[in-house]
Amino acid sequence: MENLELNDKNRETYGRYSGICTSYHHSKACLCIKCPSYPGNGMMFCARKNQHKASSKTGCLCLQCHIHDKFRLEGDYFCFIL
């Protein structure tokens, strides 16, 4: 019974999934390549992390992204690393 309670708590805290799935299905909903701050390499930076430095913060679409809502993410500019 304890496992079930832990799973319910995780769902409540982290959404339906406790991690972000980078499947093809989810990548189709990704807005990264349309974003003004897109660094030009990859997508789904919220799940995979950016490996390349973005030149500048020139706008962010994360808050409008289906992935951001689905996984109850917090923050923006997942593509921007210092």
mmCIF file of N, CA and C in Angstrom:
data_model
loop_
_atom_site.group_PDB
_atom_site.id
_atom_site.type_symbol
_atom_site.label_atom_id
_atom_site.label_comp_id
_atom_site.label_asym_id
_atom_site.label_seq_id
_atom_site.Cartn_x
_atom_site.Cartn_y
_atom_site.Cartn_z
ATOM 1 N N MET A 1 0.817 -1.194 0.000
ATOM 2 C CA MET A 1 0.000 0.000 0.000
ATOM 3 C C MET A 1 0.864 1.262 0.000
ATOM 4 N N GLU A 2 2.014 1.215 0.645
ATOM 5 C CA GLU A 2 2.904 2.368 0.717
ATOM 6 C C GLU A 2 3.384 2.790 -0.674
ATOM 7 N N ASN A 3 3.683 1.815 -1.551
ATOM 8 C CA ASN A 3 4.103 2.110 -2.919
ATOM 9 C C ASN A 3 3.033 2.872 -3.683
ATOM 10 N N LEU A 4 1.802 2.473 -3.526
ATOM 11 C CA LEU A 4 0.692 3.134 -4.199
ATOM 12 C C LEU A 4 0.573 4.580 -3.743
ATOM 13 N N GLU A 5 0.700 4.819 -2.445
ATOM 14 C CA GLU A 5 0.642 6.176 -1.917
ATOM 15 C C GLU A 5 1.787 7.026 -2.447
ATOM 16 N N LEU A 6 2.984 6.442 -2.542
ATOM 17 C CA LEU A 6 4.143 7.148 -3.079
ATOM 18 C C LEU A 6 3.917 7.505 -4.542
ATOM 19 N N ASN A 7 3.375 6.576 -5.329
ATOM 20 C CA ASN A 7 3.090 6.852 -6.737
ATOM 21 C C ASN A 7 2.051 7.959 -6.889
ATOM 22 N N ASP A 8 1.014 7.917 -6.044
ATOM 23 C CA ASP A 8 -0.003 8.967 -6.100
ATOM 24 C C ASP A 8 0.591 10.319 -5.737
ATOM 25 N N LYS A 9 1.465 10.343 -4.753
ATOM 26 C CA LYS A 9 2.119 11.595 -4.348
ATOM 27 C C LYS A 9 3.009 12.125 -5.478
ATOM 28 N N ASN A 10 3.752 11.231 -6.144
ATOM 29 C CA ASN A 10 4.592 11.643 -7.275
ATOM 30 C C ASN A 10 3.741 12.224 -8.397
ATOM 31 N N ARG A 11 2.620 11.579 -8.698
ATOM 32 C CA ARG A 11 1.744 12.084 -9.755
ATOM 33 C C ARG A 11 1.204 13.461 -9.390
ATOM 34 N N GLU A 12 0.854 13.627 -8.122
ATOM 35 C CA GLU A 12 0.333 14.895 -7.654
ATOM 36 C C GLU A 12 1.389 15.991 -7.762
ATOM 37 N N THR A 13 2.618 15.650 -7.408
ATOM 38 C CA THR A 13 3.710 16.612 -7.402
ATOM 39 C C THR A 13 4.277 16.865 -8.793
ATOM 40 N N TYR A 14 4.528 15.799 -9.551
ATOM 41 C CA TYR A 14 5.251 15.916 -10.818
ATOM 42 C C TYR A 14 4.387 15.733 -12.060
ATOM 43 N N GLY A 15 3.100 15.543 -11.906
ATOM 44 C CA GLY A 15 2.251 15.310 -13.054
ATOM 45 C C GLY A 15 2.133 13.826 -13.342
ATOM 46 N N ARG A 16 1.595 13.516 -14.490
ATOM 47 C CA ARG A 16 1.339 12.122 -14.847
ATOM 48 C C ARG A 16 2.612 11.299 -14.895
ATOM 49 N N TYR A 17 3.678 11.893 -15.370
ATOM 50 C CA TYR A 17 4.961 11.211 -15.454
ATOM 51 C C TYR A 17 5.910 11.836 -14.441
ATOM 52 N N SER A 18 6.818 11.056 -13.908
ATOM 53 C CA SER A 18 7.778 11.639 -12.972
ATOM 54 C C SER A 18 9.018 12.122 -13.704
ATOM 55 N N GLY A 19 9.116 11.864 -14.986
ATOM 56 C CA GLY A 19 10.206 12.351 -15.816
ATOM 57 C C GLY A 19 9.635 12.779 -17.154
ATOM 58 N N ILE A 20 10.412 13.478 -17.930
ATOM 59 C CA ILE A 20 9.923 13.942 -19.228
ATOM 60 C C ILE A 20 10.342 12.953 -20.298
ATOM 61 N N CYS A 21 9.371 12.410 -20.983
ATOM 62 C CA CYS A 21 9.634 11.451 -22.050
ATOM 63 C C CYS A 21 10.048 12.208 -23.306
ATOM 64 N N THR A 22 11.139 11.801 -23.909
ATOM 65 C CA THR A 22 11.625 12.467 -25.132
ATOM 66 C C THR A 22 11.243 11.692 -26.384
ATOM 67 N N SER A 23 10.123 11.005 -26.323
ATOM 68 C CA SER A 23 9.693 10.181 -27.446
ATOM 69 C C SER A 23 9.370 11.037 -28.675
ATOM 70 N N TYR A 24 9.280 10.388 -29.814
ATOM 71 C CA TYR A 24 8.921 11.060 -31.057
ATOM 72 C C TYR A 24 7.561 11.738 -30.911
ATOM 73 N N HIS A 25 6.644 11.067 -30.232
ATOM 74 C CA HIS A 25 5.310 11.615 -30.019
ATOM 75 C C HIS A 25 5.380 12.980 -29.328
ATOM 76 N N HIS A 26 6.181 13.079 -28.283
ATOM 77 C CA HIS A 26 6.307 14.350 -27.576
ATOM 78 C C HIS A 26 7.118 15.361 -28.377
ATOM 79 N N SER A 27 8.101 14.896 -29.102
ATOM 80 C CA SER A 27 8.926 15.836 -29.870
ATOM 81 C C SER A 27 8.110 16.550 -30.946
ATOM 82 N N LYS A 28 7.025 15.947 -31.420
ATOM 83 C CA LYS A 28 6.178 16.598 -32.418
ATOM 84 C C LYS A 28 5.476 17.828 -31.832
ATOM 85 N N ALA A 29 5.286 17.862 -30.521
ATOM 86 C CA ALA A 29 4.634 18.996 -29.875
ATOM 87 C C ALA A 29 5.630 20.075 -29.447
ATOM 88 N N CYS A 30 6.901 19.802 -29.596
ATOM 89 C CA CYS A 30 7.952 20.711 -29.137
ATOM 90 C C CYS A 30 7.989 21.993 -29.982
ATOM 91 N N LEU A 31 8.108 23.134 -29.309
ATOM 92 C CA LEU A 31 8.174 24.436 -29.988
ATOM 93 C C LEU A 31 9.583 24.995 -30.105
ATOM 94 N N CYS A 32 10.580 24.263 -29.611
ATOM 95 C CA CYS A 32 11.943 24.799 -29.563
ATOM 96 C C CYS A 32 12.422 25.377 -30.892
ATOM 97 N N ILE A 33 12.233 24.657 -31.982
ATOM 98 C CA ILE A 33 12.786 25.127 -33.260
ATOM 99 C C ILE A 33 12.082 26.375 -33.783
ATOM 100 N N LYS A 34 10.918 26.727 -33.223
ATOM 101 C CA LYS A 34 10.203 27.947 -33.618
ATOM 102 C C LYS A 34 10.518 29.118 -32.688
ATOM 103 N N CYS A 35 11.285 28.859 -31.648
ATOM 104 C CA CYS A 35 11.554 29.858 -30.617
ATOM 105 C C CYS A 35 12.594 30.881 -31.079
ATOM 106 N N PRO A 36 12.414 32.162 -30.745
ATOM 107 C CA PRO A 36 13.393 33.182 -31.124
ATOM 108 C C PRO A 36 14.778 32.966 -30.507
ATOM 109 N N SER A 37 14.857 32.276 -29.382
ATOM 110 C CA SER A 37 16.147 32.017 -28.722
ATOM 111 C C SER A 37 16.757 30.679 -29.119
ATOM 112 N N TYR A 38 16.159 29.986 -30.076
ATOM 113 C CA TYR A 38 16.633 28.663 -30.496
ATOM 114 C C TYR A 38 18.110 28.703 -30.879
ATOM 115 N N PRO A 39 18.933 27.877 -30.233
ATOM 116 C CA PRO A 39 20.375 27.911 -30.510
ATOM 117 C C PRO A 39 20.784 27.161 -31.784
ATOM 118 N N GLY A 40 19.835 26.508 -32.453
ATOM 119 C CA GLY A 40 20.137 25.859 -33.717
ATOM 120 C C GLY A 40 20.515 24.402 -33.650
ATOM 121 N N ASN A 41 20.524 23.808 -32.478
ATOM 122 C CA ASN A 41 20.869 22.395 -32.349
ATOM 123 C C ASN A 41 19.919 21.697 -31.385
ATOM 124 N N GLY A 42 19.185 20.712 -31.884
ATOM 125 C CA GLY A 42 18.345 19.895 -31.026
ATOM 126 C C GLY A 42 16.973 20.463 -30.754
ATOM 127 N N MET A 43 16.273 19.774 -29.866
ATOM 128 C CA MET A 43 14.929 20.159 -29.464
ATOM 129 C C MET A 43 14.641 19.546 -28.105
ATOM 130 N N MET A 44 13.498 19.869 -27.549
ATOM 131 C CA MET A 44 13.070 19.404 -26.232
ATOM 132 C C MET A 44 14.144 19.658 -25.174
ATOM 133 N N PHE A 45 14.616 20.898 -25.125
ATOM 134 C CA PHE A 45 15.661 21.268 -24.168
ATOM 135 C C PHE A 45 15.193 21.109 -22.724
ATOM 136 N N CYS A 46 13.879 21.148 -22.502
ATOM 137 C CA CYS A 46 13.350 20.960 -21.153
ATOM 138 C C CYS A 46 13.658 19.555 -20.640
ATOM 139 N N ALA A 47 13.813 18.598 -21.537
ATOM 140 C CA ALA A 47 14.095 17.216 -21.147
ATOM 141 C C ALA A 47 15.551 16.837 -21.355
ATOM 142 N N ARG A 48 16.141 17.345 -22.419
ATOM 143 C CA ARG A 48 17.490 16.896 -22.804
ATOM 144 C C ARG A 48 18.605 17.838 -22.396
ATOM 145 N N LYS A 49 18.293 19.046 -22.048
ATOM 146 C CA LYS A 49 19.263 20.101 -21.729
ATOM 147 C C LYS A 49 20.009 20.527 -22.989
ATOM 148 N N ASN A 50 20.272 21.798 -23.074
ATOM 149 C CA ASN A 50 21.004 22.345 -24.211
ATOM 150 C C ASN A 50 22.498 22.059 -24.051
ATOM 151 N N GLN A 51 23.120 21.629 -25.117
ATOM 152 C CA GLN A 51 24.560 21.358 -25.109
ATOM 153 C C GLN A 51 25.345 22.480 -25.783
ATOM 154 N N HIS A 52 24.632 23.472 -26.321
ATOM 155 C CA HIS A 52 25.267 24.568 -27.040
ATOM 156 C C HIS A 52 24.806 25.894 -26.450
ATOM 157 N N LYS A 53 25.689 26.835 -26.357
ATOM 158 C CA LYS A 53 25.355 28.126 -25.779
ATOM 159 C C LYS A 53 24.479 28.940 -26.733
ATOM 160 N N ALA A 54 23.347 29.395 -26.223
ATOM 161 C CA ALA A 54 22.479 30.270 -27.008
ATOM 162 C C ALA A 54 23.106 31.664 -27.012
ATOM 163 N N SER A 55 22.954 32.390 -28.108
ATOM 164 C CA SER A 55 23.605 33.683 -28.218
ATOM 165 C C SER A 55 22.975 34.737 -27.310
ATOM 166 N N SER A 56 21.652 34.739 -27.217
ATOM 167 C CA SER A 56 20.995 35.713 -26.345
ATOM 168 C C SER A 56 19.566 35.288 -26.058
ATOM 169 N N LYS A 57 19.025 35.815 -24.991
ATOM 170 C CA LYS A 57 17.629 35.571 -24.653
ATOM 171 C C LYS A 57 16.784 36.557 -25.440
ATOM 172 N N THR A 58 16.212 36.092 -26.534
ATOM 173 C CA THR A 58 15.449 36.975 -27.411
ATOM 174 C C THR A 58 13.978 36.588 -27.459
ATOM 175 N N GLY A 59 13.480 36.009 -26.405
ATOM 176 C CA GLY A 59 12.093 35.571 -26.349
ATOM 177 C C GLY A 59 12.036 34.083 -26.068
ATOM 178 N N CYS A 60 10.976 33.637 -25.446
ATOM 179 C CA CYS A 60 10.859 32.236 -25.047
ATOM 180 C C CYS A 60 9.448 31.738 -25.293
ATOM 181 N N LEU A 61 9.327 30.550 -25.890
ATOM 182 C CA LEU A 61 8.027 29.941 -26.142
ATOM 183 C C LEU A 61 7.702 28.822 -25.153
ATOM 184 N N CYS A 62 8.570 28.588 -24.195
ATOM 185 C CA CYS A 62 8.363 27.467 -23.262
ATOM 186 C C CYS A 62 6.997 27.518 -22.590
ATOM 187 N N LEU A 63 6.578 28.692 -22.158
ATOM 188 C CA LEU A 63 5.320 28.799 -21.426
ATOM 189 C C LEU A 63 4.105 28.502 -22.299
ATOM 190 N N GLN A 64 4.252 28.595 -23.627
ATOM 191 C CA GLN A 64 3.153 28.270 -24.538
ATOM 192 C C GLN A 64 3.222 26.822 -25.034
ATOM 193 N N CYS A 65 4.262 26.107 -24.676
ATOM 194 C CA CYS A 65 4.506 24.763 -25.197
ATOM 195 C C CYS A 65 3.641 23.709 -24.500
ATOM 196 N N HIS A 66 3.113 22.798 -25.273
ATOM 197 C CA HIS A 66 2.301 21.694 -24.761
ATOM 198 C C HIS A 66 3.109 20.824 -23.788
ATOM 199 N N ILE A 67 4.380 20.628 -24.075
ATOM 200 C CA ILE A 67 5.256 19.820 -23.215
ATOM 201 C C ILE A 67 5.370 20.482 -21.834
ATOM 202 N N HIS A 68 5.546 21.782 -21.817
ATOM 203 C CA HIS A 68 5.663 22.535 -20.564
ATOM 204 C C HIS A 68 4.419 22.318 -19.695
ATOM 205 N N ASP A 69 3.248 22.390 -20.308
ATOM 206 C CA ASP A 69 2.000 22.177 -19.568
ATOM 207 C C ASP A 69 1.825 20.724 -19.145
ATOM 208 N N LYS A 70 2.054 19.826 -20.078
ATOM 209 C CA LYS A 70 1.817 18.402 -19.815
ATOM 210 C C LYS A 70 2.640 17.892 -18.635
ATOM 211 N N PHE A 71 3.878 18.319 -18.548
ATOM 212 C CA PHE A 71 4.760 17.830 -17.487
ATOM 213 C C PHE A 71 4.862 18.800 -16.313
ATOM 214 N N ARG A 72 3.999 19.825 -16.313
ATOM 215 C CA ARG A 72 3.937 20.792 -15.215
ATOM 216 C C ARG A 72 5.309 21.365 -14.885
ATOM 217 N N LEU A 73 5.981 21.817 -15.925
ATOM 218 C CA LEU A 73 7.319 22.378 -15.743
ATOM 219 C C LEU A 73 7.233 23.782 -15.156
ATOM 220 N N GLU A 74 8.303 24.197 -14.553
ATOM 221 C CA GLU A 74 8.399 25.541 -14.009
ATOM 222 C C GLU A 74 9.616 26.222 -14.626
ATOM 223 N N GLY A 75 9.491 27.472 -14.920
ATOM 224 C CA GLY A 75 10.589 28.225 -15.502
ATOM 225 C C GLY A 75 10.479 28.355 -17.002
ATOM 226 N N ASP A 76 11.501 28.942 -17.580
ATOM 227 C CA ASP A 76 11.560 29.143 -19.026
ATOM 228 C C ASP A 76 13.014 29.135 -19.471
ATOM 229 N N TYR A 77 13.258 29.405 -20.707
ATOM 230 C CA TYR A 77 14.606 29.432 -21.295
ATOM 231 C C TYR A 77 15.406 28.155 -20.984
ATOM 232 N N PHE A 78 14.792 27.003 -21.217
ATOM 233 C CA PHE A 78 15.496 25.736 -21.037
ATOM 234 C C PHE A 78 16.638 25.591 -22.042
ATOM 235 N N CYS A 79 16.575 26.342 -23.142
ATOM 236 C CA CYS A 79 17.597 26.255 -24.170
ATOM 237 C C CYS A 79 18.823 27.112 -23.854
ATOM 238 N N PHE A 80 18.739 27.931 -22.835
ATOM 239 C CA PHE A 80 19.800 28.887 -22.555
ATOM 240 C C PHE A 80 20.691 28.392 -21.426
ATOM 241 N N ILE A 81 21.962 28.208 -21.707
ATOM 242 C CA ILE A 81 22.921 27.837 -20.672
ATOM 243 C C ILE A 81 23.994 28.908 -20.582
ATOM 244 N N LEU A 82 24.516 29.099 -19.417
ATOM 245 C CA LEU A 82 25.558 30.115 -19.211
ATOM 246 C C LEU A 82 26.929 29.534 -19.397
#
